[in-house]
Short mmCIF file of C-alpha atoms in Angstrom, two decimals:
data_model
loop_
_atom_site.label_atom_id
_atom_site.label_comp_id
_atom_site.label_asym_id
_atom_site.label_seq_id
_atom_site.Cartn_x
_atom_site.Cartn_y
_atom_site.Cartn_z
CA MET A 1 0.00 0.00 0.00
CA LYS A 2 2.84 2.36 0.88
CA LYS A 3 4.44 1.59 -2.48
CA LYS A 4 1.25 2.56 -4.31
CA ILE A 5 1.00 5.82 -2.36
CA LEU A 6 4.63 6.61 -3.06
CA ILE A 7 4.16 5.87 -6.76
CA LEU A 8 1.12 8.12 -6.89
CA LEU A 9 2.87 10.89 -4.99
CA PHE A 10 5.82 10.59 -7.34
CA THR A 11 3.57 10.56 -10.43
CA PHE A 12 1.50 13.65 -9.60
CA PRO A 13 4.39 16.12 -9.91
CA LEU A 14 5.30 14.59 -13.26
CA LEU A 15 1.75 14.95 -14.55
CA PHE A 16 1.54 18.47 -13.22
CA SER A 17 4.93 19.27 -14.70
CA CYS A 18 3.94 17.95 -18.17
CA THR A 19 0.64 19.79 -18.12
CA SER A 20 2.35 22.97 -17.10
CA LYS A 21 4.87 22.69 -19.95
CA GLU A 22 2.10 22.01 -22.49
CA GLU A 23 0.13 24.98 -21.24
CA LYS A 24 3.18 27.20 -21.44
CA LEU A 25 3.88 25.92 -24.97
CA GLN A 26 0.25 26.48 -25.98
CA THR A 27 0.33 29.97 -24.50
CA GLN A 28 3.54 30.80 -26.35
CA LYS A 29 2.02 29.54 -29.63
CA GLU A 30 -0.99 31.74 -29.04
CA ILE A 31 1.25 34.73 -28.30
CA ASN A 32 3.26 34.04 -31.48
CA ARG A 33 0.09 33.62 -33.54
CA ASN A 34 -1.40 36.86 -32.21
CA HIS A 35 1.88 38.66 -32.78
CA LEU A 36 2.02 37.41 -36.38
CA ALA A 37 -1.61 38.39 -36.97
CA SER A 38 -0.88 41.83 -35.55
CA GLU A 39 2.20 42.20 -37.77
CA ASN A 40 0.20 41.09 -40.83
CA TYR A 41 -2.59 43.53 -40.00
CA ASP A 42 -0.10 46.38 -39.50
CA SER A 43 1.61 45.43 -42.76
CA LEU A 44 -1.74 45.43 -44.59
CA GLN A 45 -2.65 48.82 -43.12
CA ARG A 46 0.72 50.25 -44.19
CA PHE A 47 0.20 48.83 -47.69
CA LEU A 48 -3.30 50.30 -47.93
CA LYS A 49 -2.09 53.66 -46.66
CA ASP A 50 0.76 53.58 -49.17
CA GLN A 51 -1.66 52.73 -51.99
CA ASP A 52 -4.00 55.47 -50.85
CA LEU A 53 -1.19 58.04 -50.87
CA LYS A 54 -0.07 56.85 -54.31
CA LEU A 55 -3.62 57.15 -55.60
CA ASP A 56 -3.93 60.70 -54.22
CA TYR A 57 -0.63 61.62 -55.87
CA PHE A 58 -1.74 60.00 -59.11
CA ILE A 59 -4.98 62.02 -59.16
CA GLU A 60 -3.16 65.21 -58.20
CA ASN A 61 -0.96 64.81 -61.28
CA MET A 62 -3.71 63.88 -63.74
CA PRO A 63 -4.55 66.62 -66.25
CA LEU A 64 -7.90 68.21 -65.39
CA GLU A 65 -9.49 67.19 -68.69
CA GLU A 66 -8.64 63.52 -68.00
CA LYS A 67 -10.25 63.74 -64.58
CA VAL A 68 -13.38 65.28 -66.08
CA ALA A 69 -13.56 62.52 -68.71
CA GLN A 70 -13.38 59.89 -65.94
CA MET A 71 -16.64 61.26 -64.52
CA PHE A 72 -18.68 60.44 -67.63
CA ILE A 73 -20.37 57.22 -68.68
CA GLN A 74 -21.55 57.39 -72.30
CA ASN A 75 -22.97 55.30 -75.09
CA LEU A 76 -20.88 54.18 -78.10
CA GLU A 77 -21.11 53.21 -81.77
CA GLY A 78 -21.98 49.76 -83.12
CA TYR A 79 -20.91 46.31 -81.93
CA LYS A 80 -18.01 45.27 -84.18
CA SER A 81 -14.96 47.33 -83.28
CA PHE A 82 -14.49 50.38 -81.07
CA ILE A 83 -14.83 53.70 -82.88
CA ASN A 84 -13.35 56.72 -81.14
CA THR A 85 -15.67 59.68 -81.80
CA GLU A 86 -13.97 62.53 -79.90
CA THR A 87 -10.67 64.06 -78.90
CA TYR A 88 -9.78 66.08 -75.82
CA PHE A 89 -10.05 69.19 -78.00
CA SER A 90 -13.84 69.03 -77.40
CA ILE A 91 -13.14 69.71 -73.70
CA THR A 92 -10.09 71.98 -73.73
CA HIS A 93 -10.36 73.71 -77.15
CA ASN A 94 -6.57 73.56 -77.13
CA PRO A 95 -5.06 72.86 -80.60
CA ARG A 96 -2.53 70.43 -79.07
CA ASP A 97 -5.48 68.12 -78.20
CA ILE A 98 -6.98 67.87 -81.68
CA ASN A 99 -5.55 64.38 -82.26
CA ARG A 100 -5.59 63.18 -78.64
CA PRO A 101 -8.30 60.49 -78.34
CA LEU A 102 -10.88 61.00 -75.59
CA ILE A 103 -11.91 57.93 -73.56
CA SER A 104 -14.69 58.26 -70.98
CA GLY A 105 -14.59 56.73 -67.52
CA GLY A 106 -17.18 54.17 -68.59
CA TYR A 107 -19.29 52.97 -71.50
CA LEU A 108 -22.94 51.95 -71.36
CA PHE A 109 -24.14 49.32 -73.84
CA PHE A 110 -27.63 49.41 -75.31
CA SER A 111 -29.28 46.61 -77.31
CA TYR A 112 -27.71 47.81 -80.57
CA ASN A 113 -24.25 47.43 -78.99
CA ILE A 114 -24.79 43.71 -78.48
CA ALA A 115 -23.29 41.55 -81.22
CA PRO A 116 -25.11 38.49 -82.65
CA ALA A 117 -22.69 36.07 -80.97
CA PHE A 118 -20.90 35.76 -77.62
CA GLN A 119 -17.36 35.80 -79.08
CA GLN A 120 -18.16 38.81 -81.28
CA GLU A 121 -19.28 40.75 -78.22
CA LYS A 122 -16.14 39.77 -76.34
CA ALA A 123 -14.03 40.90 -79.32
CA PHE A 124 -15.87 44.24 -79.39
CA ILE A 125 -15.18 44.86 -75.68
CA ASP A 126 -11.57 43.74 -76.14
CA SER A 127 -11.21 46.35 -78.89
CA ILE A 128 -12.19 49.09 -76.39
CA ASN A 129 -9.60 47.93 -73.89
CA ASP A 130 -6.94 47.49 -76.59
CA PHE A 131 -7.56 51.02 -77.89
CA SER A 132 -7.27 52.41 -74.35
CA GLU A 133 -4.00 50.58 -73.71
CA ARG A 134 -2.48 51.63 -77.05
CA HIS A 135 -3.15 55.29 -76.24
CA PHE A 136 -2.09 54.91 -72.61
CA HIS A 137 -5.54 55.70 -71.26
CA ILE A 138 -7.13 54.35 -68.10
CA LYS A 139 -9.43 51.57 -69.27
CA PRO A 140 -13.15 52.31 -68.93
CA TYR A 141 -15.59 50.22 -66.96
CA ILE A 142 -18.00 48.40 -69.27
CA ALA A 143 -21.64 48.59 -68.16
CA VAL A 144 -25.01 47.28 -69.28
CA ASP A 145 -28.60 47.23 -67.98
CA GLN A 146 -29.10 43.51 -67.37
CA GLU A 147 -32.03 43.38 -64.97
CA GLY A 148 -33.94 40.55 -66.64
CA GLY A 149 -37.44 40.44 -68.13
CA TRP A 150 -37.94 43.14 -70.72
CA VAL A 151 -34.78 44.97 -69.61
CA ASN A 152 -32.54 42.19 -70.88
CA ARG A 153 -29.83 43.58 -73.16
CA LEU A 154 -27.94 40.28 -73.51
CA LYS A 155 -30.89 38.06 -74.47
CA LYS A 156 -29.48 37.41 -77.98
CA ILE A 157 -26.27 35.87 -76.69
CA SER A 158 -27.10 34.57 -73.21
CA PHE A 159 -29.81 32.58 -71.44
CA ASN A 160 -33.17 34.25 -70.90
CA LEU A 161 -32.92 36.04 -67.54
CA PRO A 162 -36.38 36.31 -65.92
CA SER A 163 -37.69 39.63 -64.62
CA GLN A 164 -37.03 40.48 -60.99
CA GLU A 165 -40.71 40.00 -60.23
CA GLU A 166 -40.67 36.50 -61.75
CA VAL A 167 -37.47 35.56 -59.90
CA ALA A 168 -39.00 36.54 -56.56
CA LEU A 169 -42.21 34.62 -57.31
CA THR A 170 -40.71 31.39 -58.67
CA TYR A 171 -37.12 31.02 -57.38
CA SER A 172 -35.86 30.20 -53.91
CA LEU A 173 -33.16 32.54 -52.58
CA GLN A 174 -30.55 29.83 -53.17
CA ASP A 175 -31.70 29.29 -56.77
CA ALA A 176 -31.86 33.06 -57.38
CA THR A 177 -28.25 33.35 -56.20
CA LYS A 178 -27.21 30.58 -58.61
CA LEU A 179 -29.14 32.25 -61.44
CA TYR A 180 -27.52 35.65 -60.92
CA SER A 181 -24.09 34.08 -60.37
CA SER A 182 -24.39 32.31 -63.73
CA MET A 183 -25.33 35.57 -65.43
CA ALA A 184 -22.44 37.40 -63.72
CA LEU A 185 -20.00 34.72 -64.88
CA GLN A 186 -21.15 35.04 -68.50
CA MET A 187 -21.01 38.84 -68.33
CA SER A 188 -17.51 38.74 -66.88
CA GLN A 189 -16.34 36.33 -69.59
CA MET A 190 -17.61 38.76 -72.23
CA GLY A 191 -15.79 41.68 -70.59
CA PHE A 192 -18.61 43.43 -68.73
CA ASN A 193 -17.63 44.54 -65.23
CA MET A 194 -20.69 46.54 -64.24
CA ASN A 195 -24.43 45.85 -64.23
CA LEU A 196 -26.88 48.73 -63.76
CA ALA A 197 -29.09 46.48 -61.64
CA PRO A 198 -30.92 45.41 -59.54
CA VAL A 199 -33.93 47.68 -59.06
CA ILE A 200 -34.35 48.13 -55.29
CA GLU A 201 -37.59 50.09 -55.42
CA VAL A 202 -40.50 48.43 -53.66
CA SER A 203 -43.50 47.96 -55.94
CA THR A 204 -46.51 50.13 -55.00
CA GLU A 205 -49.65 51.44 -56.66
CA LYS A 206 -47.75 54.68 -57.26
CA ASN A 207 -44.96 53.15 -59.39
CA LYS A 208 -45.97 49.65 -60.54
CA HIS A 209 -47.10 50.73 -64.01
CA PHE A 210 -43.74 52.37 -64.68
CA LEU A 211 -41.69 49.54 -63.13
CA ASP A 212 -43.77 46.88 -64.88
CA GLY A 213 -42.21 43.75 -63.34
CA ARG A 214 -38.81 45.32 -62.65
CA SER A 215 -39.26 45.22 -58.84
CA PHE A 216 -38.81 42.14 -56.64
CA GLY A 217 -42.07 43.10 -54.87
CA ASP A 218 -42.73 44.18 -51.27
CA PHE A 219 -40.14 45.41 -48.76
CA GLN A 220 -39.05 42.07 -47.28
CA THR A 221 -38.87 40.37 -50.68
CA THR A 222 -36.94 43.26 -52.23
CA VAL A 223 -34.36 43.26 -49.42
CA LYS A 224 -33.85 39.46 -49.46
CA TYR A 225 -33.68 39.00 -53.23
CA GLY A 226 -31.94 42.32 -53.82
CA THR A 227 -29.16 41.37 -51.40
CA ALA A 228 -28.80 37.92 -52.98
CA CYS A 229 -28.57 39.52 -56.44
CA ILE A 230 -25.97 42.09 -55.32
CA ASN A 231 -23.82 39.42 -53.65
CA ALA A 232 -23.99 37.09 -56.66
CA TYR A 233 -22.70 39.75 -59.06
CA GLU A 234 -20.16 41.36 -56.74
CA PHE A 235 -18.64 37.97 -55.78
CA ASN A 236 -18.14 37.32 -59.50
CA ASN A 237 -16.34 40.63 -60.14
CA VAL A 238 -19.30 42.44 -61.71
CA GLY A 239 -20.22 45.64 -59.89
CA THR A 240 -23.89 46.30 -59.17
CA VAL A 241 -25.57 49.69 -59.42
CA ILE A 242 -28.86 49.68 -57.50
CA LYS A 243 -31.63 51.93 -58.75
CA HIS A 244 -33.57 54.21 -58.89
CA PHE A 245 -32.97 56.21 -55.70
CA PRO A 246 -35.08 57.60 -54.04
CA GLY A 247 -37.82 56.14 -56.22
CA ASN A 248 -40.18 56.80 -59.11
CA THR A 249 -43.83 57.37 -59.84
CA ASN A 250 -45.87 56.15 -62.80
CA THR A 251 -44.60 59.18 -64.76
CA ASP A 252 -41.93 58.02 -67.19
CA PRO A 253 -38.80 60.21 -66.65
CA HIS A 254 -37.91 59.78 -70.32
CA THR A 255 -40.77 62.13 -71.09
CA GLY A 256 -41.80 63.92 -67.88
CA LEU A 257 -40.65 64.94 -64.40
CA PRO A 258 -41.86 62.48 -61.72
CA GLU A 259 -43.08 64.06 -58.48
CA ILE A 260 -43.31 62.19 -55.15
CA LYS A 261 -45.65 64.10 -52.85
CA ASP A 262 -45.52 61.76 -49.84
CA ASP A 263 -44.95 63.38 -46.46
CA TYR A 264 -41.51 63.00 -44.85
CA ASP A 265 -42.30 59.88 -42.79
CA GLU A 266 -43.94 58.10 -45.75
CA LEU A 267 -41.02 58.98 -48.00
CA MET A 268 -38.38 57.76 -45.53
CA LYS A 269 -40.29 54.51 -45.10
CA SER A 270 -40.42 54.02 -48.88
CA ILE A 271 -36.60 54.13 -49.18
CA GLU A 272 -35.87 51.67 -46.34
CA SER A 273 -35.17 48.94 -48.92
CA PHE A 274 -32.21 50.97 -50.24
CA LYS A 275 -30.90 51.70 -46.75
CA ASN A 276 -31.20 48.05 -45.78
CA VAL A 277 -29.23 46.57 -48.69
CA ILE A 278 -26.53 49.23 -48.19
CA GLN A 279 -26.12 48.89 -44.43
CA ASN A 280 -27.36 45.45 -43.30
CA ASN A 281 -25.72 42.97 -45.67
CA LEU A 282 -24.22 40.25 -43.44
CA THR A 283 -21.41 39.68 -45.95
CA GLY A 284 -20.30 43.29 -45.55
CA ILE A 285 -20.70 43.93 -49.28
CA GLN A 286 -22.13 47.23 -50.44
CA PRO A 287 -23.41 47.64 -53.99
CA SER A 288 -20.70 49.27 -56.10
CA GLY A 289 -23.01 52.08 -57.13
CA ILE A 290 -26.36 53.80 -56.68
CA LEU A 291 -28.22 55.36 -59.60
CA MET A 292 -30.23 58.49 -58.80
CA SER A 293 -33.67 58.99 -60.30
CA HIS A 294 -35.00 62.22 -61.79
CA VAL A 295 -37.83 62.35 -59.26
CA ARG A 296 -38.56 65.49 -57.29
CA THR A 297 -39.60 65.06 -53.65
CA SER A 298 -41.61 67.81 -51.98
CA ALA A 299 -40.85 66.55 -48.45
CA VAL A 300 -37.01 66.48 -48.78
CA ASP A 301 -35.99 68.77 -51.65
CA PRO A 302 -38.89 70.44 -53.46
CA ASP A 303 -36.54 72.53 -55.60
CA PHE A 304 -34.44 69.97 -57.49
CA PRO A 305 -34.75 66.50 -59.03
CA ALA A 306 -32.92 63.92 -56.88
CA CYS A 307 -29.99 63.62 -59.33
CA LEU A 308 -29.30 67.35 -58.82
CA SER A 309 -30.02 67.42 -55.11
CA LYS A 310 -27.19 67.95 -52.61
CA VAL A 311 -29.66 67.01 -49.87
CA TRP A 312 -30.26 63.52 -51.28
CA ILE A 313 -26.77 62.83 -52.58
CA THR A 314 -24.38 64.40 -50.07
CA ASP A 315 -26.44 64.96 -46.93
CA ILE A 316 -28.37 61.68 -46.91
CA LEU A 317 -26.41 59.10 -48.92
CA ARG A 318 -22.88 60.23 -48.04
CA ASN A 319 -23.14 61.85 -44.63
CA GLU A 320 -26.13 60.17 -43.00
CA TRP A 321 -26.01 56.67 -44.54
CA LYS A 322 -22.19 56.64 -44.86
CA TYR A 323 -22.36 55.22 -48.39
CA GLU A 324 -18.84 55.05 -49.89
CA GLY A 325 -19.47 53.69 -53.39
CA LEU A 326 -20.19 55.41 -56.70
CA ILE A 327 -23.22 57.63 -57.17
CA PHE A 328 -24.58 57.82 -60.73
CA SER A 329 -26.96 60.24 -62.34
CA ASP A 330 -29.54 58.86 -64.72
CA ASP A 331 -29.26 60.02 -68.34
CA ILE A 332 -28.92 63.82 -68.43
CA TYR A 333 -30.69 63.91 -71.82
CA MET A 334 -33.98 62.49 -70.48
CA GLY A 335 -37.13 64.54 -70.86
CA ALA A 336 -37.50 64.94 -67.10
CA LEU A 337 -34.53 67.34 -67.23
CA ALA A 338 -34.38 68.48 -70.86
CA ASN A 339 -38.05 69.58 -70.87
CA ASN A 340 -37.73 71.49 -67.61
CA GLY A 341 -34.93 73.94 -68.34
CA TYR A 342 -31.94 71.74 -67.51
CA THR A 343 -29.54 71.73 -70.44
CA PRO A 344 -26.86 69.00 -70.48
CA GLU A 345 -24.19 71.62 -69.69
CA LYS A 346 -26.11 73.08 -66.74
CA THR A 347 -27.07 69.62 -65.47
CA ALA A 348 -23.50 68.27 -65.52
CA VAL A 349 -22.18 71.19 -63.45
CA MET A 350 -25.08 70.96 -60.98
CA GLU A 351 -24.56 67.22 -60.58
CA VAL A 352 -20.89 67.63 -59.68
CA GLU A 353 -21.86 70.35 -57.19
CA ALA A 354 -24.44 68.00 -55.63
CA GLY A 355 -21.94 65.15 -55.26
CA ILE A 356 -22.52 62.91 -58.29
CA ASP A 357 -19.50 60.78 -59.32
CA CYS A 358 -20.64 59.39 -62.68
CA ILE A 359 -22.60 61.52 -65.15
CA MET A 360 -24.63 59.39 -67.54
CA VAL A 361 -24.93 60.47 -71.17
CA SER A 362 -26.98 58.43 -73.66
CA ASP A 363 -25.31 60.36 -76.47
CA LYS A 364 -22.09 59.14 -78.12
CA ARG A 365 -20.23 62.36 -77.34
CA ILE A 366 -19.58 64.07 -74.02
CA GLY A 367 -17.77 67.21 -75.23
CA ARG A 368 -20.41 69.86 -74.42
CA PRO A 369 -21.26 68.86 -70.84
CA ALA A 370 -17.67 67.83 -70.11
CA ARG A 371 -16.37 71.22 -71.27
CA ALA A 372 -18.86 72.98 -68.99
CA VAL A 373 -17.53 70.98 -66.02
CA TYR A 374 -13.93 71.66 -67.09
CA LEU A 375 -14.41 75.43 -67.38
CA HIS A 376 -16.19 75.61 -64.02
CA ALA A 377 -13.31 73.73 -62.36
CA LEU A 378 -10.76 76.19 -63.77
CA GLU A 379 -12.54 78.98 -61.91
CA ASP A 380 -13.50 77.21 -58.67
CA GLU A 381 -11.02 75.27 -56.50
CA GLU A 382 -13.74 73.77 -54.30
CA PHE A 383 -15.49 72.48 -57.41
CA GLU A 384 -12.23 70.93 -58.64
CA GLU A 385 -11.81 69.23 -55.27
CA LYS A 386 -15.23 67.63 -55.72
CA ILE A 387 -13.99 66.30 -59.07
CA ASN A 388 -10.88 64.88 -57.35
CA LYS A 389 -13.00 63.05 -54.77
CA ALA A 390 -15.28 61.64 -57.46
CA VAL A 391 -12.32 60.47 -59.55
CA LYS A 392 -10.79 58.77 -56.51
CA ARG A 393 -13.99 56.79 -55.91
CA ILE A 394 -14.06 55.83 -59.62
CA LEU A 395 -10.44 54.66 -59.58
CA VAL A 396 -10.94 52.77 -56.31
CA TYR A 397 -13.76 50.90 -58.05
CA LYS A 398 -11.50 50.18 -61.03
CA LEU A 399 -8.75 48.94 -58.70
CA LYS A 400 -11.20 46.59 -56.95
CA LYS A 401 -12.46 45.15 -60.24
CA ASN A 402 -8.94 44.84 -61.75
CA ILE A 403 -9.68 47.38 -64.48
CA PHE A 404 -6.89 49.72 -63.38
CA SER A 405 -3.46 49.26 -61.83
CA LEU A 406 -1.30 52.04 -60.39
CA GLU A 407 1.83 50.19 -61.49
CA THR A 408 0.78 50.56 -65.13
CA TYR A 409 0.90 54.34 -64.91
CA GLU A 410 4.32 54.99 -63.43
CA ARG A 411 4.64 58.21 -65.44
CA TYR A 412 2.65 59.89 -62.68
CA PHE A 413 5.06 58.98 -59.86
#
């Protein structure tokens, strides 16, 4: 019995000693792991800060006319091979720029820009990028309205994408994600890196005739399916641009100026779907862009359409909601503006003042509105600083989607 007690007494210190060593070893591993993680985090932060400083320096050294051009998204000719329609002379009126090709920040494809076959479309987009590289221009982002249903630009060369309304009615969330992921993959393979979709407006009696199947439905359905759609595209390297903020009525903005006359509380409730998909996505992904509508809202800004409103764009989206992505105007040639005293030149300047990053032009030339922005910037330093901030957001988007690389443009450093 004494032997057993002695053995046990002798064994306990050994067990305690081993456990203590293991714990110390485990603790040291944890310390080393945390130290490494901290070093990696600090290294990443230094890299990001370095990239941010480089980007600021890059923008500071860009010619003003190039910065202005980055702020425009325009339409283009045909579907076979890229045709350059303008030079920087249209912005600067400087003779040295007569033969200097002008490339916008982005190009928007309509149905007539879609080739009859997948490979032809890819070749067309490749020709845009090749032209940009040959002339040492920043490559544009390539955008299309691919919502589904009757707004389905790629239907000739892709599978038939159902309308948002049909997707919400007939697809589970998992199947909707697969559907939109498949479309994003095809778009990316063709060369598209931006989709002006999805529509995040909730369908109501006040807008359903205009939207006509383009909404996912009620609030809960719009948030769930809208988030799934955004994630599917963004995960596959295609930026999403949600629309049309802060809403529409049954008045078509192509021909008239929509007016929302809801009181403040009603209006704020109607835009909760936008706020939700921006702020409450569990993946942490924000849509790459938001497209402003031409609607005028008596409760928030009775004076200006939303795309010209500093209240909606800067005060609410930027400052209150903390949205950091791109903010697009809708087409500045639409009847909602053109028929109410807003010329393209006046509109472009007002949009920059309000905080717009990307000015949409359905025309194939941007010279007139771009020159108006350029001349205003020459006279107003604060206005030029707004251009710089917009260009930075555009280039950050292009960096994220691998459209642009700082290393390619070492001439600026």
